Structures are given as structure tokens and as C-alpha cells.
PDB file of C-alpha atoms in Angstrom:
ATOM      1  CA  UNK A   1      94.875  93.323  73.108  1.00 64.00           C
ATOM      2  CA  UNK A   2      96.976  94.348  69.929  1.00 76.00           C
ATOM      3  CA  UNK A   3      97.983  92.193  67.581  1.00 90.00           C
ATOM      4  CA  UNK A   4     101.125  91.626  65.488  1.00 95.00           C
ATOM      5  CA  UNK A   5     100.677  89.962  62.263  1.00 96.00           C
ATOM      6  CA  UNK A   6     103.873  88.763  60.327  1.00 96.00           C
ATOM      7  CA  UNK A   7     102.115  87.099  57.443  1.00 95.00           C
ATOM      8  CA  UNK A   8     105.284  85.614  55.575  1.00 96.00           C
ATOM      9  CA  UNK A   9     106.298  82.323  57.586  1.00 95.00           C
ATOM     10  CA  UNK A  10     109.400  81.629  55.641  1.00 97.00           C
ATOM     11  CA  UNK A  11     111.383  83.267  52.973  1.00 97.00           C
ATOM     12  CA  UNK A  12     114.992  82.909  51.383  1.00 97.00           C
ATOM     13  CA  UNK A  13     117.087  85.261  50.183  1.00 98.00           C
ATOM     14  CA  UNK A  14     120.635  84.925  48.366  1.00 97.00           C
ATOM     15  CA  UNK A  15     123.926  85.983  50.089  1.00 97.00           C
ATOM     16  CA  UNK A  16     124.538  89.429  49.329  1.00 97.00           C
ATOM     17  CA  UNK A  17     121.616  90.519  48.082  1.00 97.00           C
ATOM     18  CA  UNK A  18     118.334  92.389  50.316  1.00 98.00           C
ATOM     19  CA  UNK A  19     115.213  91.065  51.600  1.00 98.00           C
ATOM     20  CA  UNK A  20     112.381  92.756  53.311  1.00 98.00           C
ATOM     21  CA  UNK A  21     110.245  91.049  55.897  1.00 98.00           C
ATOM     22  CA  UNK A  22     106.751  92.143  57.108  1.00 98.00           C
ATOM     23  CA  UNK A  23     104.927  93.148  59.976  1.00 98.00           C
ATOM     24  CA  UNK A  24     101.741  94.784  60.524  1.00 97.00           C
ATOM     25  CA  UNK A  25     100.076  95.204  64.535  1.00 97.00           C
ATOM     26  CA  UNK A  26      96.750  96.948  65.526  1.00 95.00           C
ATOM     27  CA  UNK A  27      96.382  99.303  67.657  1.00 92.00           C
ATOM     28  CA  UNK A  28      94.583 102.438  68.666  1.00 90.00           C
ATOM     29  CA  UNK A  29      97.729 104.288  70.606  1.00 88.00           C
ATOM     30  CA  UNK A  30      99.579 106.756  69.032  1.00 87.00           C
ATOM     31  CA  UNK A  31     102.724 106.746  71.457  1.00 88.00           C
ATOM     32  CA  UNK A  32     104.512 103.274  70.889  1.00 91.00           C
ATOM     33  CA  UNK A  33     107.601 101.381  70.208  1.00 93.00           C
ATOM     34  CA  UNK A  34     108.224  98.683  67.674  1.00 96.00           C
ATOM     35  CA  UNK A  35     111.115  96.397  67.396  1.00 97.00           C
ATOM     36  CA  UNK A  36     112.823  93.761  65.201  1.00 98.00           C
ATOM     37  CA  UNK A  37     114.243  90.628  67.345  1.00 98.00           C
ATOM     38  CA  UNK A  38     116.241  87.820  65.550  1.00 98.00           C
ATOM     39  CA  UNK A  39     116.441  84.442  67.395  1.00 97.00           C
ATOM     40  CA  UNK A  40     119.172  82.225  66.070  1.00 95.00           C
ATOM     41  CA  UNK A  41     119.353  78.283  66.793  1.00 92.00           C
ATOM     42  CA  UNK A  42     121.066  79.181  69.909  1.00 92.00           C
ATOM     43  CA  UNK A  43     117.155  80.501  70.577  1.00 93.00           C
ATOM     44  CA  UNK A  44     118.901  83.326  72.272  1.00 94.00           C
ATOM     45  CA  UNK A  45     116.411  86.853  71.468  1.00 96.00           C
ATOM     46  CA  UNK A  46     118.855  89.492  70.163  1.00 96.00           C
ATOM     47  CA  UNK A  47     117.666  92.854  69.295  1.00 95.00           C
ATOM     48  CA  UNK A  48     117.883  93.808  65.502  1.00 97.00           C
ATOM     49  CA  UNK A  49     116.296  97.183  65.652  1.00 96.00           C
ATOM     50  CA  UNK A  50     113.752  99.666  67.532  1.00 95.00           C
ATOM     51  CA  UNK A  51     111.312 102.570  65.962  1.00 95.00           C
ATOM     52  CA  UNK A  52     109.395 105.365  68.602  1.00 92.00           C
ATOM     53  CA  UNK A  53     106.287 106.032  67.023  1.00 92.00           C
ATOM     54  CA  UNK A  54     106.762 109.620  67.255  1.00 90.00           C
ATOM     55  CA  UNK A  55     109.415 109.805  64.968  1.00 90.00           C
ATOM     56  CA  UNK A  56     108.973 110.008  61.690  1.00 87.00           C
ATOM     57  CA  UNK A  57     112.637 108.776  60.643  1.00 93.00           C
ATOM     58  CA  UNK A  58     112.845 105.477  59.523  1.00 96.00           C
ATOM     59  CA  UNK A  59     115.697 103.375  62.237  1.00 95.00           C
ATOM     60  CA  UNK A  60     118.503 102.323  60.743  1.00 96.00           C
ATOM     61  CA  UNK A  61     121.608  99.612  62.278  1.00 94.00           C
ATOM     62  CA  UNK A  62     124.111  98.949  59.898  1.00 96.00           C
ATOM     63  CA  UNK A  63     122.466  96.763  57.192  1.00 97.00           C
ATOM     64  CA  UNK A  64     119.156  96.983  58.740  1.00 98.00           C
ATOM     65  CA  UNK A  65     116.813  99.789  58.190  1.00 97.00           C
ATOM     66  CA  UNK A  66     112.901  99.676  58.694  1.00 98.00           C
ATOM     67  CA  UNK A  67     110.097 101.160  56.517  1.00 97.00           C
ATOM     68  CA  UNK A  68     108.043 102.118  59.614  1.00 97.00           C
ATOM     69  CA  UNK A  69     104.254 103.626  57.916  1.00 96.00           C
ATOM     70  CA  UNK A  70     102.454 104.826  60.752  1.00 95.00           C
ATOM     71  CA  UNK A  71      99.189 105.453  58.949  1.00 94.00           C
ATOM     72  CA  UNK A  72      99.018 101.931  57.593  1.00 95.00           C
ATOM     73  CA  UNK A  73     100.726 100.512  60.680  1.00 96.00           C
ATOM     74  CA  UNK A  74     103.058  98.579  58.958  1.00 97.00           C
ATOM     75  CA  UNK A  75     106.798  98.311  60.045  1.00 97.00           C
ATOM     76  CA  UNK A  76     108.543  96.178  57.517  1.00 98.00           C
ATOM     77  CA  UNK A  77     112.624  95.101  58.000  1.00 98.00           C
ATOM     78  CA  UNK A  78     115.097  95.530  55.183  1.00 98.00           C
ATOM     79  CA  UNK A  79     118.337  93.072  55.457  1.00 98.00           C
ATOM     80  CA  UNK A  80     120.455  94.496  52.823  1.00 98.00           C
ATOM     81  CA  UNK A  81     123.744  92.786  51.389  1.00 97.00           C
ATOM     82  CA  UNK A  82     122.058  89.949  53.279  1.00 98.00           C
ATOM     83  CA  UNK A  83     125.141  87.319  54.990  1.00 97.00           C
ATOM     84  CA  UNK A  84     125.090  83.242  56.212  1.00 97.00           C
ATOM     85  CA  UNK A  85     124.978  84.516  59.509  1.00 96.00           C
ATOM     86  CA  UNK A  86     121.347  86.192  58.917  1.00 97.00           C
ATOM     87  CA  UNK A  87     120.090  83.011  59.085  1.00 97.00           C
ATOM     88  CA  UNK A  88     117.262  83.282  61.838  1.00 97.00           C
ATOM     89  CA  UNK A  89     113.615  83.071  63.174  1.00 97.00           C
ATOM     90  CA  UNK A  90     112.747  87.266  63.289  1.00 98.00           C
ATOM     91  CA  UNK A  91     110.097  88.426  65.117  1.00 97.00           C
ATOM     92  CA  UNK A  92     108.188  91.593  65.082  1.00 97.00           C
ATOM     93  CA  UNK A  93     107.142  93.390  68.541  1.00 96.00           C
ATOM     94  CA  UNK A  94     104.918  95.909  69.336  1.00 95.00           C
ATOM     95  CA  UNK A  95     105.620  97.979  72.775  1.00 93.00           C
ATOM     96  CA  UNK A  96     102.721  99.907  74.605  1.00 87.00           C
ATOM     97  CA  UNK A  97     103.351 103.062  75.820  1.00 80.00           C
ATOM     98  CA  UNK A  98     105.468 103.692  78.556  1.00 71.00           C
ATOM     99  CA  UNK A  99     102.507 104.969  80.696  1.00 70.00           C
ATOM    100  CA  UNK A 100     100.044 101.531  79.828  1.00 67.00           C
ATOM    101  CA  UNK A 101     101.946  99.102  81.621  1.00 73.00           C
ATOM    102  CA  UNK A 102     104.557  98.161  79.430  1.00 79.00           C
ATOM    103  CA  UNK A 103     103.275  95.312  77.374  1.00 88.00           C
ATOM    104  CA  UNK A 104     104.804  93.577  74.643  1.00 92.00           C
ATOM    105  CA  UNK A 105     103.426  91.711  71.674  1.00 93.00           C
ATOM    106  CA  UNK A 106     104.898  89.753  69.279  1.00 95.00           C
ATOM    107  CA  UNK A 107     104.433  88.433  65.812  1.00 95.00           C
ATOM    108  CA  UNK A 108     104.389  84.605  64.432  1.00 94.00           C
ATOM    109  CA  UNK A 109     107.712  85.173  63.114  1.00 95.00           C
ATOM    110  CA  UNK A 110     109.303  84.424  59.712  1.00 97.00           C
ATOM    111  CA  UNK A 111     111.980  81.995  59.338  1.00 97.00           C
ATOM    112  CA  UNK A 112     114.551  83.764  56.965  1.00 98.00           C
ATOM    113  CA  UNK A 113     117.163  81.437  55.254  1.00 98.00           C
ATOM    114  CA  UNK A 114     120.131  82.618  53.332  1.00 97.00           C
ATOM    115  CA  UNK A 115     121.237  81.012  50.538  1.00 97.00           C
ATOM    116  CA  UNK A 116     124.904  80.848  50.175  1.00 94.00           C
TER     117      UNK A 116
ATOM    118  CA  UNK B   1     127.158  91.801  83.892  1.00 56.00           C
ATOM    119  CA  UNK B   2     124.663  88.545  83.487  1.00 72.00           C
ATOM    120  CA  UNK B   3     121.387  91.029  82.560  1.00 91.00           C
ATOM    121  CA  UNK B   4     118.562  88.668  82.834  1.00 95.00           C
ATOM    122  CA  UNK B   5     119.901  84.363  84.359  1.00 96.00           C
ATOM    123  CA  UNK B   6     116.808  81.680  83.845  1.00 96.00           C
ATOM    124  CA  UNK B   7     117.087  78.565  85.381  1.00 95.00           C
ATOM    125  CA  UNK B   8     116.842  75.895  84.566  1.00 96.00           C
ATOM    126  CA  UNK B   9     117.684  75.627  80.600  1.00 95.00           C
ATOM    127  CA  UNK B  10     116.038  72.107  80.103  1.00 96.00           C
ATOM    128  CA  UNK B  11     113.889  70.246  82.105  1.00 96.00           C
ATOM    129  CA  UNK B  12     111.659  67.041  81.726  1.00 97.00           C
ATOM    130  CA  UNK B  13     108.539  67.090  83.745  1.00 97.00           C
ATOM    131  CA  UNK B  14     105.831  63.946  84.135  1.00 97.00           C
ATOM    132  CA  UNK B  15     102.267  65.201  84.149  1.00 97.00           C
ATOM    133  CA  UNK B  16     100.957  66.402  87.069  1.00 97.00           C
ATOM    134  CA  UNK B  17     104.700  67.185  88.374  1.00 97.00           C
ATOM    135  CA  UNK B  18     105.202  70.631  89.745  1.00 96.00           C
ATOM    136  CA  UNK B  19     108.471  72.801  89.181  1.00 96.00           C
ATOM    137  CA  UNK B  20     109.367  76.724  89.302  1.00 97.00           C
ATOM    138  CA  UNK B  21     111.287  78.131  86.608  1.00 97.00           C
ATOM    139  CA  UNK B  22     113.570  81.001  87.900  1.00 97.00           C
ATOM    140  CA  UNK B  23     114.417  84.464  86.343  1.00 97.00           C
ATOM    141  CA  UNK B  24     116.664  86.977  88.079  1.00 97.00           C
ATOM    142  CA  UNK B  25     117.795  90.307  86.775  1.00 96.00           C
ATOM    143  CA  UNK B  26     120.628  92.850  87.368  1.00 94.00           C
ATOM    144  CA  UNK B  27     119.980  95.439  85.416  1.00 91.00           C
ATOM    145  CA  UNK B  28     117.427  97.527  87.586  1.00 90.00           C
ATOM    146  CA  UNK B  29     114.390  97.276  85.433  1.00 91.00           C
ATOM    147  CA  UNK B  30     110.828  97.560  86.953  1.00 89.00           C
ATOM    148  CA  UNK B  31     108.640  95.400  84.349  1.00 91.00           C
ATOM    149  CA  UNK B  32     109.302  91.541  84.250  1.00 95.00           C
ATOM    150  CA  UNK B  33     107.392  89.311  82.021  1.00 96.00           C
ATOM    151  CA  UNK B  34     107.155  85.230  81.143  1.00 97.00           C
ATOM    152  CA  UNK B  35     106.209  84.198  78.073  1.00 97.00           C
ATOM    153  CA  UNK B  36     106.128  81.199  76.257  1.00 97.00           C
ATOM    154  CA  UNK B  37     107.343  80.421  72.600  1.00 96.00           C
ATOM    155  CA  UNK B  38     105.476  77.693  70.309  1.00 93.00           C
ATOM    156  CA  UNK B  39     106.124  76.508  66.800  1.00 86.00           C
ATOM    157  CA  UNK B  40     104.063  78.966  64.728  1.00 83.00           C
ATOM    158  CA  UNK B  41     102.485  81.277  67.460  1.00 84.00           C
ATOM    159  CA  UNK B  42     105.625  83.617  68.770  1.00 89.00           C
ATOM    160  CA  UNK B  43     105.643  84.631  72.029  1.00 94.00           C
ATOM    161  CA  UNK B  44     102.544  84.825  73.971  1.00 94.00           C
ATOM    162  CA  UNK B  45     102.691  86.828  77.060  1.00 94.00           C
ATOM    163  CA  UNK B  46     101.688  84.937  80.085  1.00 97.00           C
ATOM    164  CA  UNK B  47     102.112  86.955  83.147  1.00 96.00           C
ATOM    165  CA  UNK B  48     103.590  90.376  83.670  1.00 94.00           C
ATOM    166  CA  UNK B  49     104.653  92.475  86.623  1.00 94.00           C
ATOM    167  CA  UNK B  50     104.658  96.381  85.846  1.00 88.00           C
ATOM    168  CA  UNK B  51     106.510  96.752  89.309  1.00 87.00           C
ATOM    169  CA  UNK B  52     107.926  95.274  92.313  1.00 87.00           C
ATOM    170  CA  UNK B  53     104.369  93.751  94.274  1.00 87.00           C
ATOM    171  CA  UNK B  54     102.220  94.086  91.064  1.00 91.00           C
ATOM    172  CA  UNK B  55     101.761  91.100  89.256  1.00 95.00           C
ATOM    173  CA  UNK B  56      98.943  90.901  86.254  1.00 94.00           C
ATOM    174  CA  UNK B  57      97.825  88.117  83.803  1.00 95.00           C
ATOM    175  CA  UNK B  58      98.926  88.137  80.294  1.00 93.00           C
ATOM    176  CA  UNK B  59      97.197  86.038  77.041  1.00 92.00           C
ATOM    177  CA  UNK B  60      97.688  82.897  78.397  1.00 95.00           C
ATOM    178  CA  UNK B  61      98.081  82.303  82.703  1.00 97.00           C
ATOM    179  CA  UNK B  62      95.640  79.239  82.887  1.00 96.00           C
ATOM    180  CA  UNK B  63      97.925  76.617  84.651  1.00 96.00           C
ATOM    181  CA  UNK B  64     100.839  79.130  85.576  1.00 97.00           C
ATOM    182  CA  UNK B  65     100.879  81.127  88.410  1.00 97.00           C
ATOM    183  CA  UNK B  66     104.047  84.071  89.723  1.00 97.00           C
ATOM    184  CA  UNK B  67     105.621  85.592  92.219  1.00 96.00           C
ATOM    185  CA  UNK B  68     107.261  89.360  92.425  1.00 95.00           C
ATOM    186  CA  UNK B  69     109.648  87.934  95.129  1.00 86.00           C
ATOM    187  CA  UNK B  70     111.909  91.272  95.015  1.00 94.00           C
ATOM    188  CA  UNK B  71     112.842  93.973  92.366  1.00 93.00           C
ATOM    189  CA  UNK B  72     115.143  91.431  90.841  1.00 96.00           C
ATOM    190  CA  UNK B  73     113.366  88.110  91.069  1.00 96.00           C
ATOM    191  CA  UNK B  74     110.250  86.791  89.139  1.00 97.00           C
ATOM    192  CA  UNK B  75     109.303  83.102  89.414  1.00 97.00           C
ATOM    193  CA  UNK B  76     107.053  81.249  87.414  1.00 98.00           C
ATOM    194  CA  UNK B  77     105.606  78.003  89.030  1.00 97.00           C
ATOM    195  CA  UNK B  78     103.285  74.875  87.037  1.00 97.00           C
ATOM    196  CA  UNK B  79     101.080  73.864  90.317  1.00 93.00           C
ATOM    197  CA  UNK B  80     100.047  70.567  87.638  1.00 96.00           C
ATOM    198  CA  UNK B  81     102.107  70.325  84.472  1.00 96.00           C
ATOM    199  CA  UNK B  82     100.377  69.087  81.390  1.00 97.00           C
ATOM    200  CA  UNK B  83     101.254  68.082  77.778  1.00 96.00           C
ATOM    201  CA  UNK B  84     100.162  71.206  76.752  1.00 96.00           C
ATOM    202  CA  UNK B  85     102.245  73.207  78.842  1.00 97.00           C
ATOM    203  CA  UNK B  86     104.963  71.749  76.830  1.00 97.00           C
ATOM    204  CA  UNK B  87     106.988  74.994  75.219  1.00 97.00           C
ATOM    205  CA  UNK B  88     110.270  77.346  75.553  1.00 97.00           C
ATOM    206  CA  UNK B  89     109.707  79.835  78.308  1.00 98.00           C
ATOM    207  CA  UNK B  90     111.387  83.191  78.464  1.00 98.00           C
ATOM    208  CA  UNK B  91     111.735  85.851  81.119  1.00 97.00           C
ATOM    209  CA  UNK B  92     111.890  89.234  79.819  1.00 96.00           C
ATOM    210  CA  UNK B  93     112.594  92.683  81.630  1.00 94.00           C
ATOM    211  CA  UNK B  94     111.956  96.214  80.485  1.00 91.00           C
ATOM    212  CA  UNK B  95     112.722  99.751  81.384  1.00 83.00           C
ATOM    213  CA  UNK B  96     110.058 102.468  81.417  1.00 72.00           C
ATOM    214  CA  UNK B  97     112.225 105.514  80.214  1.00 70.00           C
ATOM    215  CA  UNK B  98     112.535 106.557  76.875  1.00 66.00           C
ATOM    216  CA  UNK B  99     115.850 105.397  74.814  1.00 66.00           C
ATOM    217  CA  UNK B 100     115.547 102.110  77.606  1.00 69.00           C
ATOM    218  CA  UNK B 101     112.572 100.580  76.165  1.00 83.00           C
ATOM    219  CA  UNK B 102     113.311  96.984  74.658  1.00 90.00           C
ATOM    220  CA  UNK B 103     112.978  93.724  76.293  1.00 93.00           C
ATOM    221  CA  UNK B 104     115.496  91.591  76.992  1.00 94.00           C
ATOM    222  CA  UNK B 105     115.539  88.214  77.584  1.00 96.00           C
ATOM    223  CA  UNK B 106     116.895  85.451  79.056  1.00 96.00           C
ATOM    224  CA  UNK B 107     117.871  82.335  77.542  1.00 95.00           C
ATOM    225  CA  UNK B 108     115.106  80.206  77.658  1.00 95.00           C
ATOM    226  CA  UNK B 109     113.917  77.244  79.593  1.00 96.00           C
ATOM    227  CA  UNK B 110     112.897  74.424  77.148  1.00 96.00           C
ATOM    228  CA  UNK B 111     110.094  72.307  79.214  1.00 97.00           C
ATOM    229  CA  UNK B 112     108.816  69.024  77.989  1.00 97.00           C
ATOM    230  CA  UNK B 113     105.812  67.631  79.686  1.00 97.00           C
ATOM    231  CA  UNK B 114     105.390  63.735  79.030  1.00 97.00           C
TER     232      UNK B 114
END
């Protein structure tokens, strides 16, 4: 089975400014999807963000971009001009390819606060 | 447009109790999944179906068993609940085409076992 690893349990950033979380994941495809998934208190699982593996171009959603490094298979999330309402549990997913059943994985998570 | 309705939200259980947690869909996706969510672990896949009439184990089915009632239906049932069973459950679905490939989830069934 692969395996997400988000190795930072916690962090804190201050309001306004950018954070980056981490995420690596094993695996021995070369056709996969990863995502970013924020879970507020509400413990509702809203997608931040999604990368294909075949491209090359970082995804970016508004003040969220990855730094997706196939090679190293890491896929790290940037929260610029970081806001209260960032607050969250984020989790890191790895998708198998379409054609192997549709699997997903997911990291620990890291608890981001945001410091007002 | 509900997308993916889990029932029930909360629910006490004695040990050795048995209860079904119910997902249901509208959204037309093939791949359903439960999964459970504990402090400091994420979400660990416990069952899966890829289709409608395939169902398959995930990382952690001991105690938990499913049923692919229909395209839009996936039930998970505790034959025996125990303490450790204790966790928040999700449904997920999927899509298999590309640009349709995250999960989404329900809202989560938070299960105490006593």
C-alpha cells in the first residue's frame, strides 16, 4: 500500500503572512493524483487543491499553490497571505490511478493555527 | 443537490451492540469508500467498492463488514461494536474520469463505543 507521510503535526502561522505544509507518499506509479483537503471544526472534508502527476505545472487556487516534485515525491501546500478562517486540520491524499481501482490514501494531517 | 447524505451524525453504541451506518450518493459516481478518522492517524481506508457488486477490503475491515446495495447506496454495518471501534466514519465517492477525480465526502458519523 502507499503511504502518505505529513511529518509536521502542528504549525502556526501569523495572519497575513504564508506558510507551507508538507507531504511526502510512496509509490511506484507514475500516473496519479494528489490532493490537499482542509477539515474545519465543523469536520466537514473540503477540497483545497488537486495535482495530475503528469503535469508538470504546479496547481494553483487562489492563495493556494502546491510545490508538487515528482522525482522526490513531495507535494508541499503554500497558504499565502494566510486568514483566521485557515484555521484547520489539512490533510494530504494520494489517488491511484484511474485504472488501479481508485484508492485513496491519506496523511496524519497537520493542525495549522493562525494567529490573529 | 445533497452529493454524498451519512446517517446517522452521532451515535452511542454499548459493546457488543450492532448498528449500520448509511451513505447514499447522487452524484453518479462508481467508487464508494468508508473510512475512519482517529486522533493522529488520518483516514484509514476500511472498505472500498470500485463498482456497483464489487466490494474489497481496505487497511483496516476487521470488525466491519459492507454492502453495494445499488449504484447509490453503500452501508457499513459493526456485527459486535467494541471500544476500539470508537472513531469518526466517513463515506467517500469518486469518479474514474479525468478532471472528476477527488473524493468527496460526507459529513461524518461520530461513533462512541462504551
Amino acid at each position: 500500500a502507499q503511504t502518505v507521510t505529513q511529518s509536521q503535526p502542528e504549525m502556526s502561522v501569523q495572519e497575513a503572512e504564508t506558510v507551507t505544509l508538507s507531504c511526502t507518499y510512496d509509490t511506484s506509479e507514475s500516473d496519479y493524483y494528489l490532493f490537499w483537503y482542509k477539515q474545519p471544526p465543523s469536520r466537514q472534508m473540503i477540497l483545497v487543491i488537486r495535482q495530475e502527476a503528469y503535469k508538470q505545472q504546479n496547481a494553483t487556487e487562489n492563495r493556494f499553490s502546491v510545490n508538487f516534485q515528482k522525482a522526490a515525491k513531495s507535494f508541499s501546500l503554500k497558504i499565502s497571505d494566510s486568514q483566521l478562517g485557515d484555521a484547520a486540520m489539512y490533510f494530504c491524499a494520494y489517488r491511484t490511478p484511474i485504472y488501479n481501482f481508485n484508492k485513496f490514501y491519506f496523511g496524519s494531517g497537520t493542525k495549522l493555527n493562525v494567529k490573529p | 443537490n445533497a452529493g454524498v447524505t451519512q446517517t446517522p451524525k452521532f451515535q452511542v453504541l454499548k459493546t457488543g451492540q450492532s448498528m449500520t451506518l448509511q451513505c447514499a450518493q447522487d452524484m453518479n459516481h462508481n467508487s464508494m469508500y468508508w473510512y475512519r478518522q482517529d486522533p493522529g492517524m488520518g483516514l484509514r481506508l476500511i472498505y472500498y467498492s470500485a463498482s456497483e457488486g464489487t466490494t474489497d477490503k481496505g487497511e483496516v475491515p476487521n470488525g466491519y463488514n459492507v454492502s453495494r446495495l445499488n449504484k447509490r447506496e453503500f452501508s457499513l454495518r459493526l456485527e459486535s461494536a467494541a471500544p476500539s471501534q470508537t472513531s469518526v466514519y466517513f463515506c467517500a465517492i469518486s469518479g474514474r474520469k479525468v478532471g472528476n477525480t477527488e473524493a468527496f465526502f460526507g459529513q461524518g458519523t461520530r461513533l462512541t463505543v462504551v
